[in-house]
GROMACS .gro file of C-alpha atoms in nm:
model
  367
    1MET     CA    1  10.070   8.977  12.423
    2LEU     CA    2  10.308   9.231  12.579
    3SER     CA    3  10.581   9.129  12.332
    4ILE     CA    4  10.339   9.191  12.043
    5GLY     CA    5  10.261   9.533  12.184
    6LEU     CA    6  10.630   9.621  12.218
    7THR     CA    7  10.696   9.504  11.862
    8LEU     CA    8  10.421   9.729  11.735
    9LEU     CA    9  10.561  10.015  11.941
   10SER     CA   10  10.897   9.980  11.769
   11LEU     CA   11  10.736   9.972  11.422
   12GLY     CA   12  10.450  10.209  11.484
   13GLY     CA   13  10.652  10.526  11.425
   14TRP     CA   14  10.720  10.417  11.071
   15VAL     CA   15  10.357  10.317  11.015
   16GLY     CA   16  10.173  10.599  11.185
   17GLY     CA   17  10.428  10.874  11.205
   18THR     CA   18  10.332  10.995  11.552
   19MET     CA   19  10.373  10.880  11.912
   20LYS     CA   20  10.002  10.928  11.963
   21LYS     CA   21   9.921  10.656  11.710
   22ILE     CA   22  10.182  10.421  11.857
   23ASN     CA   23  10.039  10.460  12.205
   24LYS     CA   24   9.687  10.405  12.075
   25VAL     CA   25   9.779  10.071  11.917
   26PHE     CA   26   9.960   9.958  12.230
   27PHE     CA   27   9.673  10.045  12.463
   28LEU     CA   28   9.425   9.879  12.228
   29LEU     CA   29   9.624   9.558  12.251
   30ILE     CA   30   9.623   9.557  12.633
   31SER     CA   31   9.255   9.651  12.655
   32LYS     CA   32   9.050   9.421  12.877
   33LYS     CA   33   8.736   9.498  12.677
   34LYS     CA   34   8.847   9.301  12.370
   35THR     CA   35   8.909   8.932  12.306
   36LEU     CA   36   9.238   8.764  12.216
   37LYS     CA   37   9.105   8.705  11.863
   38GLN     CA   38   9.030   9.075  11.819
   39LYS     CA   39   9.372   9.175  11.951
   40GLY     CA   40   9.551   8.913  11.745
   41ASN     CA   41   9.368   9.022  11.431
   42LEU     CA   42   9.467   9.386  11.491
   43ALA     CA   43   9.833   9.291  11.538
   44LEU     CA   44   9.831   9.068  11.229
   45ALA     CA   45   9.666   9.341  11.020
   46TYR     CA   46   9.944   9.586  11.116
   47ILE     CA   47  10.216   9.332  11.037
   48GLN     CA   48  10.064   9.259  10.695
   49PHE     CA   49  10.023   9.631  10.626
   50ILE     CA   50  10.390   9.691  10.704
   51ALA     CA   51  10.482   9.400  10.476
   52ARG     CA   52  10.241   9.536  10.208
   53SER     CA   53  10.082   9.192  10.174
   54SER     CA   54   9.815   9.165   9.904
   55TYR     CA   55   9.674   8.835  10.039
   56LEU     CA   56   9.561   8.869  10.401
   57LEU     CA   57   9.530   8.615  10.680
   58SER     CA   58   9.356   8.877  10.893
   59TYR     CA   59   8.999   9.010  10.872
   60PRO     CA   60   8.912   9.381  10.875
   61VAL     CA   61   8.951   9.563  11.205
   62LYS     CA   62   8.655   9.787  11.121
   63MET     CA   63   8.350   9.758  10.898
   64ARG     CA   64   8.093  10.006  10.781
   65LEU     CA   65   7.763   9.827  10.726
   66ASP     CA   66   7.497  10.053  10.575
   67PRO     CA   67   7.152   9.971  10.721
   68SER     CA   68   6.971  10.202  10.479
   69ASN     CA   69   7.055  10.416  10.179
   70TYR     CA   70   6.715  10.578  10.190
   71CYS     CA   71   6.698  10.913  10.363
   72ASN     CA   72   6.425  11.139  10.499
   73ILE     CA   73   6.606  11.466  10.415
   74HIS     CA   74   6.788  11.587  10.104
   75CYS     CA   75   7.145  11.708  10.145
   76GLU     CA   76   7.269  11.913   9.852
   77LEU     CA   77   7.595  11.723   9.791
   78CYS     CA   78   7.487  11.371   9.887
   79PRO     CA   79   7.399  11.130   9.603
   80THR     CA   80   7.111  10.989   9.809
   81GLY     CA   81   6.972  11.337   9.872
   82THR     CA   82   7.000  11.431   9.505
   83LYS     CA   83   6.859  11.093   9.391
   84ALA     CA   84   7.169  11.010   9.189
   85GLU     CA   85   7.175  10.686   8.990
   86GLY     CA   86   7.440  10.419   9.026
   87ARG     CA   87   7.357  10.246   9.356
   88THR     CA   88   7.080   9.997   9.438
   89GLN     CA   89   6.861  10.137   9.715
   90GLY     CA   90   6.720   9.937  10.003
   91PHE     CA   91   6.742   9.834  10.366
   92MET     CA   92   6.994   9.582  10.494
   93SER     CA   93   6.812   9.276  10.628
   94PHE     CA   94   6.903   9.133  10.965
   95SER     CA   95   6.989   8.804  10.793
   96THR     CA   96   7.251   8.980  10.577
   97PHE     CA   97   7.387   9.163  10.881
   98LYS     CA   98   7.400   8.838  11.080
   99LYS     CA   99   7.581   8.658  10.798
  100ILE     CA  100   7.853   8.924  10.799
  101VAL     CA  101   7.892   8.931  11.178
  102ASP     CA  102   7.884   8.552  11.209
  103GLU     CA  103   8.178   8.527  10.968
  104CYS     CA  104   8.383   8.831  11.069
  105GLY     CA  105   8.255   8.940  11.410
  106ALA     CA  106   8.504   8.747  11.621
  107TYR     CA  107   8.781   8.968  11.477
  108LEU     CA  108   8.610   9.307  11.446
  109TRP     CA  109   8.676   9.599  11.680
  110GLU     CA  110   8.418   9.835  11.542
  111ILE     CA  111   8.111   9.855  11.318
  112GLY     CA  112   7.977  10.183  11.180
  113LEU     CA  113   7.606  10.142  11.106
  114PHE     CA  114   7.575  10.424  10.854
  115ASN     CA  115   7.691  10.554  10.518
  116TRP     CA  116   7.458  10.677  10.243
  117GLY     CA  117   7.126  10.709  10.424
  118GLU     CA  118   6.940  10.744  10.753
  119PRO     CA  119   7.006  10.430  10.964
  120LEU     CA  120   6.715  10.487  11.205
  121LEU     CA  121   6.474  10.421  10.916
  122ASN     CA  122   6.574  10.054  10.932
  123LYS     CA  123   6.330   9.884  11.171
  124GLU     CA  124   6.590   9.620  11.266
  125ILE     CA  125   6.866   9.868  11.351
  126PHE     CA  126   6.869   9.807  11.727
  127LYS     CA  127   6.851   9.431  11.679
  128MET     CA  128   7.172   9.473  11.476
  129VAL     CA  129   7.334   9.684  11.749
  130LYS     CA  130   7.256   9.430  12.021
  131TYR     CA  131   7.378   9.138  11.809
  132ALA     CA  132   7.712   9.309  11.743
  133LYS     CA  133   7.749   9.418  12.106
  134GLY     CA  134   7.710   9.052  12.205
  135ARG     CA  135   8.038   8.992  12.018
  136LYS     CA  136   8.218   9.272  12.205
  137ILE     CA  137   8.217   9.492  11.895
  138ASP     CA  138   8.193   9.871  11.936
  139VAL     CA  139   7.901  10.010  11.735
  140ASN     CA  140   7.849  10.366  11.610
  141ILE     CA  141   7.555  10.530  11.432
  142SER     CA  142   7.543  10.860  11.242
  143THR     CA  143   7.196  11.015  11.205
  144ASN     CA  144   7.026  11.337  11.102
  145LEU     CA  145   6.788  11.277  11.400
  146ASN     CA  146   6.479  11.393  11.212
  147TYR     CA  147   6.314  11.050  11.230
  148PHE     CA  148   6.276  11.006  11.605
  149ASN     CA  149   6.034  10.918  11.886
  150ASP     CA  150   6.036  10.813  12.252
  151ASP     CA  151   6.072  10.443  12.166
  152ILE     CA  152   6.381  10.511  11.954
  153CYS     CA  153   6.521  10.729  12.234
  154VAL     CA  154   6.500  10.446  12.489
  155LYS     CA  155   6.641  10.187  12.248
  156LEU     CA  156   6.938  10.413  12.164
  157ILE     CA  157   7.040  10.394  12.528
  158GLU     CA  158   6.940  10.037  12.612
  159SER     CA  159   7.098   9.884  12.298
  160GLY     CA  160   7.449   9.952  12.426
  161LEU     CA  161   7.537  10.176  12.130
  162ASN     CA  162   7.885  10.322  12.182
  163LYS     CA  163   7.863  10.646  11.985
  164LEU     CA  164   7.582  10.850  11.833
  165ILE     CA  165   7.691  11.106  11.573
  166ILE     CA  166   7.428  11.370  11.497
  167SER     CA  167   7.471  11.552  11.166
  168LEU     CA  168   7.339  11.905  11.207
  169HIS     CA  169   7.524  12.156  10.992
  170GLY     CA  170   7.431  12.489  11.143
  171ALA     CA  171   7.298  12.658  11.455
  172SER     CA  172   6.974  12.796  11.308
  173GLN     CA  173   6.695  12.678  11.081
  174GLU     CA  174   6.813  12.912  10.807
  175SER     CA  175   7.172  12.788  10.793
  176VAL     CA  176   7.082  12.421  10.836
  177THR     CA  177   6.832  12.411  10.551
  178ARG     CA  178   7.076  12.578  10.313
  179TYR     CA  179   7.235  12.232  10.284
  180GLN     CA  180   7.012  11.982  10.470
  181LYS     CA  181   6.683  12.032  10.287
  182GLY     CA  182   6.392  11.907  10.497
  183CYS     CA  183   6.582  11.916  10.827
  184ASN     CA  184   6.390  12.061  11.123
  185PHE     CA  185   6.648  12.238  11.338
  186GLN     CA  186   6.432  12.278  11.650
  187SER     CA  187   6.318  11.916  11.639
  188VAL     CA  188   6.678  11.792  11.623
  189ILE     CA  189   6.775  12.014  11.919
  190LYS     CA  190   6.479  11.881  12.122
  191ASN     CA  191   6.572  11.525  12.027
  192MET     CA  192   6.929  11.582  12.146
  193GLU     CA  193   6.791  11.705  12.477
  194LYS     CA  194   6.575  11.393  12.507
  195ILE     CA  195   6.869  11.160  12.447
  196VAL     CA  196   7.090  11.335  12.704
  197SER     CA  197   6.805  11.335  12.956
  198MET     CA  198   6.722  10.967  12.893
  199ARG     CA  199   7.088  10.869  12.926
  200GLU     CA  200   7.099  11.040  13.265
  201ARG     CA  201   6.768  10.887  13.374
  202LEU     CA  202   6.882  10.536  13.284
  203GLU     CA  203   7.223  10.603  13.447
  204SER     CA  204   7.405  10.498  13.132
  205LYS     CA  205   7.751  10.609  13.020
  206THR     CA  206   7.665  10.541  12.657
  207PRO     CA  207   7.618  10.640  12.387
  208PHE     CA  208   7.883  10.908  12.351
  209ILE     CA  209   7.693  11.194  12.184
  210GLN     CA  210   7.875  11.385  11.911
  211TRP     CA  211   7.728  11.679  11.720
  212ARG     CA  212   7.885  11.689  11.373
  213PHE     CA  213   7.883  12.043  11.232
  214LEU     CA  214   8.034  12.064  10.882
  215VAL     CA  215   8.150  12.421  10.831
  216ASN     CA  216   8.041  12.599  10.513
  217ARG     CA  217   7.995  12.956  10.392
  218TYR     CA  218   7.643  12.979  10.534
  219ASN     CA  219   7.713  12.856  10.887
  220GLU     CA  220   8.072  12.961  10.963
  221ASN     CA  221   7.940  13.270  11.145
  222GLU     CA  222   7.747  13.039  11.382
  223ILE     CA  223   8.041  12.840  11.519
  224GLU     CA  224   8.047  13.023  11.853
  225LYS     CA  225   7.669  12.989  11.879
  226ALA     CA  226   7.700  12.614  11.818
  227MET     CA  227   7.971  12.587  12.084
  228GLU     CA  228   7.750  12.756  12.339
  229LEU     CA  229   7.448  12.551  12.238
  230SER     CA  230   7.641  12.223  12.263
  231LYS     CA  231   7.742  12.312  12.620
  232ASN     CA  232   7.384  12.387  12.715
  233LEU     CA  233   7.267  12.062  12.556
  234LYS     CA  234   7.540  11.869  12.744
  235VAL     CA  235   7.648  11.678  12.434
  236ASP     CA  236   7.987  11.515  12.475
  237LYS     CA  237   8.155  11.671  12.173
  238LEU     CA  238   8.098  11.932  11.905
  239GLU     CA  239   8.288  11.824  11.594
  240LEU     CA  240   8.369  12.106  11.352
  241GLY     CA  241   8.429  11.918  11.027
  242GLN     CA  242   8.548  12.026  10.685
  243PHE     CA  243   8.291  12.054  10.408
  244ARG     CA  244   8.326  11.813  10.114
  245CYS     CA  245   8.225  11.830   9.751
  246ASP     CA  246   7.968  11.600   9.584
  247MET     CA  247   8.036  11.278   9.774
  248GLY     CA  248   7.913  11.053   9.495
  249LYS     CA  249   8.167  11.201   9.252
  250GLU     CA  250   8.449  11.303   9.484
  251ILE     CA  251   8.698  11.025   9.408
  252LEU     CA  252   8.629  11.059   9.034
  253LEU     CA  253   8.724  11.429   9.026
  254THR     CA  254   9.064  11.593   9.023
  255LYS     CA  255   9.138  11.834   9.308
  256GLU     CA  256   9.072  12.127   9.077
  257GLU     CA  257   8.736  11.975   8.977
  258GLN     CA  258   8.651  11.906   9.341
  259HIS     CA  259   8.721  12.268   9.426
  260LYS     CA  260   8.504  12.393   9.140
  261ASN     CA  261   8.223  12.155   9.241
  262VAL     CA  262   8.206  12.290   9.597
  263GLU     CA  263   8.345  12.641   9.552
  264HIS     CA  264   8.025  12.833   9.634
  265TRP     CA  265   7.990  12.637   9.961
  266LEU     CA  266   8.341  12.695  10.091
  267PRO     CA  267   8.383  12.903  10.406
  268LYS     CA  268   8.556  13.237  10.364
  269ASN     CA  269   8.806  13.128  10.628
  270LYS     CA  270   9.042  12.917  10.416
  271LYS     CA  271   9.201  12.758  10.723
  272ILE     CA  272   8.887  12.550  10.776
  273SER     CA  273   8.836  12.456  10.411
  274ARG     CA  274   8.917  12.110  10.279
  275HIS     CA  275   8.907  12.213   9.914
  276VAL     CA  276   9.151  12.503   9.888
  277TYR     CA  277   9.455  12.367   9.709
  278PRO     CA  278   9.766  12.527   9.564
  279LYS     CA  279   9.805  12.435   9.198
  280VAL     CA  280  10.100  12.196   9.184
  281GLU     CA  281  10.160  12.036   8.845
  282GLY     CA  282  10.257  11.670   8.845
  283LYS     CA  283  10.246  11.629   9.222
  284GLU     CA  284  10.212  11.262   9.319
  285VAL     CA  285  10.050  11.134   9.638
  286LYS     CA  286  10.309  10.919   9.816
  287ASN     CA  287  10.131  10.811  10.132
  288ILE     CA  288   9.976  10.466  10.147
  289CYS     CA  289   9.599  10.420  10.181
  290LYS     CA  290   9.564  10.191  10.485
  291LEU     CA  291   9.196  10.109  10.437
  292MET     CA  292   9.259   9.802  10.218
  293TRP     CA  293   9.424   9.627  10.514
  294PHE     CA  294   9.199   9.746  10.797
  295GLU     CA  295   8.847   9.828  10.680
  296SER     CA  296   8.564   9.721  10.453
  297ASN     CA  297   8.235   9.877  10.348
  298ILE     CA  298   7.913   9.683  10.282
  299HIS     CA  299   7.595   9.830  10.134
  300PRO     CA  300   7.232   9.736  10.219
  301ASN     CA  301   7.210   9.477   9.940
  302GLY     CA  302   7.535   9.310  10.052
  303SER     CA  303   7.754   9.467   9.783
  304ILE     CA  304   8.111   9.537   9.903
  305SER     CA  305   8.305   9.856   9.828
  306PRO     CA  306   8.669   9.926   9.918
  307CYS     CA  307   8.571  10.236  10.114
  308CYS     CA  308   8.279  10.458  10.215
  309ALA     CA  309   8.348  10.708   9.935
  310VAL     CA  310   8.254  10.467   9.654
  311TRP     CA  311   7.904  10.545   9.531
  312ASP     CA  312   7.891  10.372   9.191
  313GLU     CA  313   7.809  10.004   9.225
  314GLN     CA  314   8.012   9.927   8.911
  315PHE     CA  315   8.328   9.965   9.120
  316ASP     CA  316   8.226   9.714   9.391
  317PHE     CA  317   8.434   9.404   9.467
  318GLY     CA  318   8.162   9.143   9.522
  319ASN     CA  319   7.849   9.063   9.721
  320ILE     CA  320   7.829   8.898  10.062
  321ASN     CA  321   7.499   8.733   9.967
  322VAL     CA  322   7.669   8.555   9.677
  323SER     CA  323   8.006   8.465   9.827
  324SER     CA  324   8.184   8.450  10.164
  325PHE     CA  325   8.350   8.766  10.285
  326ARG     CA  326   8.687   8.589  10.307
  327LYS     CA  327   8.671   8.497   9.937
  328ILE     CA  328   8.596   8.858   9.838
  329TRP     CA  329   8.850   9.003  10.088
  330ASN     CA  330   9.123   8.801   9.915
  331GLY     CA  331   8.974   8.818   9.565
  332GLU     CA  332   9.154   8.975   9.271
  333LYS     CA  333   8.992   9.319   9.310
  334TYR     CA  334   9.094   9.353   9.675
  335LYS     CA  335   9.444   9.218   9.609
  336ASN     CA  336   9.486   9.460   9.320
  337ALA     CA  337   9.361   9.742   9.545
  338ARG     CA  338   9.637   9.664   9.798
  339MET     CA  339   9.902   9.649   9.527
  340ILE     CA  340   9.779   9.977   9.377
  341SER     CA  341   9.780  10.141   9.723
  342SER     CA  342  10.138  10.014   9.766
  343ARG     CA  343  10.230  10.174   9.429
  344ASN     CA  344  10.300   9.838   9.262
  345ARG     CA  345  10.385   9.951   8.907
  346VAL     CA  346  10.256   9.636   8.739
  347ALA     CA  347   9.917   9.658   8.915
  348VAL     CA  348   9.890  10.034   8.855
  349GLU     CA  349   9.953   9.990   8.483
  350ARG     CA  350   9.737   9.677   8.446
  351GLU     CA  351   9.434   9.804   8.644
  352LYS     CA  352   9.391  10.156   8.507
  353GLY     CA  353   9.012  10.143   8.550
  354HIS     CA  354   9.029  10.021   8.911
  355VAL     CA  355   8.857  10.263   9.148
  356CYS     CA  356   9.166  10.283   9.372
  357ASN     CA  357   9.377  10.385   9.073
  358ILE     CA  358   9.127  10.658   8.989
  359CYS     CA  359   9.119  10.781   9.350
  360ILE     CA  360   9.498  10.796   9.387
  361LYS     CA  361   9.537  10.966   9.051
  362ASN     CA  362   9.293  11.235   9.169
  363GLY     CA  363   9.476  11.302   9.493
  364GLY     CA  364   9.365  11.018   9.720
  365LEU     CA  365   9.103  11.090   9.988
  366PHE     CA  366   9.246  10.857  10.250
  367THR     CA  367   9.618  10.869  10.180
   0.00000   0.00000   0.00000
């Protein structure tokens, strides 16, 4: 195992570009918290990524399994919040979740139980967390924390959840509801307090509590207030994220179109804006999207997307309830995605309507 780690160290600079990433891979491989299968799968995934393999012997290292694409609030630039068409709505059943974990769980490092909706609305969410934790898989949840009670609070701690991300984009009711329509700022703050208090009472080190604050024009003046509030709440981290355009359309828009779509939301401080771009004609994205080798995204009905940014179901690669994950993972759509990400000219020309081709042409979100 040490020899594998040293091999990855020697290649990691080329793959990741920084010593920090190299060290992270090495320490993951010597972690005592993961199994030999999980470590071996991670090493194999990196080797196949370096080789730009289109057919993979490895499974994903991470998965995002969406428990619910229903939501109890209405975010202005979220397709769920705006009731956009194009994606079947529902709750992921435990049987679908179990089918995925039973096939892939021995190799997975992490599962994100969230994407297009509010995961706590799924009544089987903590059953899912416990089942994954039994396979030594790290599990994270992102929530708006508006649907909450004492029972949920206890289960958040007792389930073994690794990380809880709380999306609250502002430090006042006024700024929050500019974007998160229906969000009750004071309720979310009180719910954060309850979780921190319950974690202390149960003497638990988990979950790690992260307040996600996406900076926009209407809350950028509240950053210092949020910093102070996060300290008082004793949350583990305040994440100041960059605001994105309409997430259901993002990969289908050029950078200029993305900017126009979100322009009136952008913070005045351009240093913290994701969508301020110099106009460069003919500029080509040269970095490789790594997601096709390391991650997969599965919706509540079992439909599989190449990444979390794909809203339209027409671009999906298959359905776990119809076929095995392995068959879809090495099916033509996934193999073409890897060739497109590797800038294979034949695949790029042949698969012009492939969602990865569209994404890369428009600037590539994950490259």
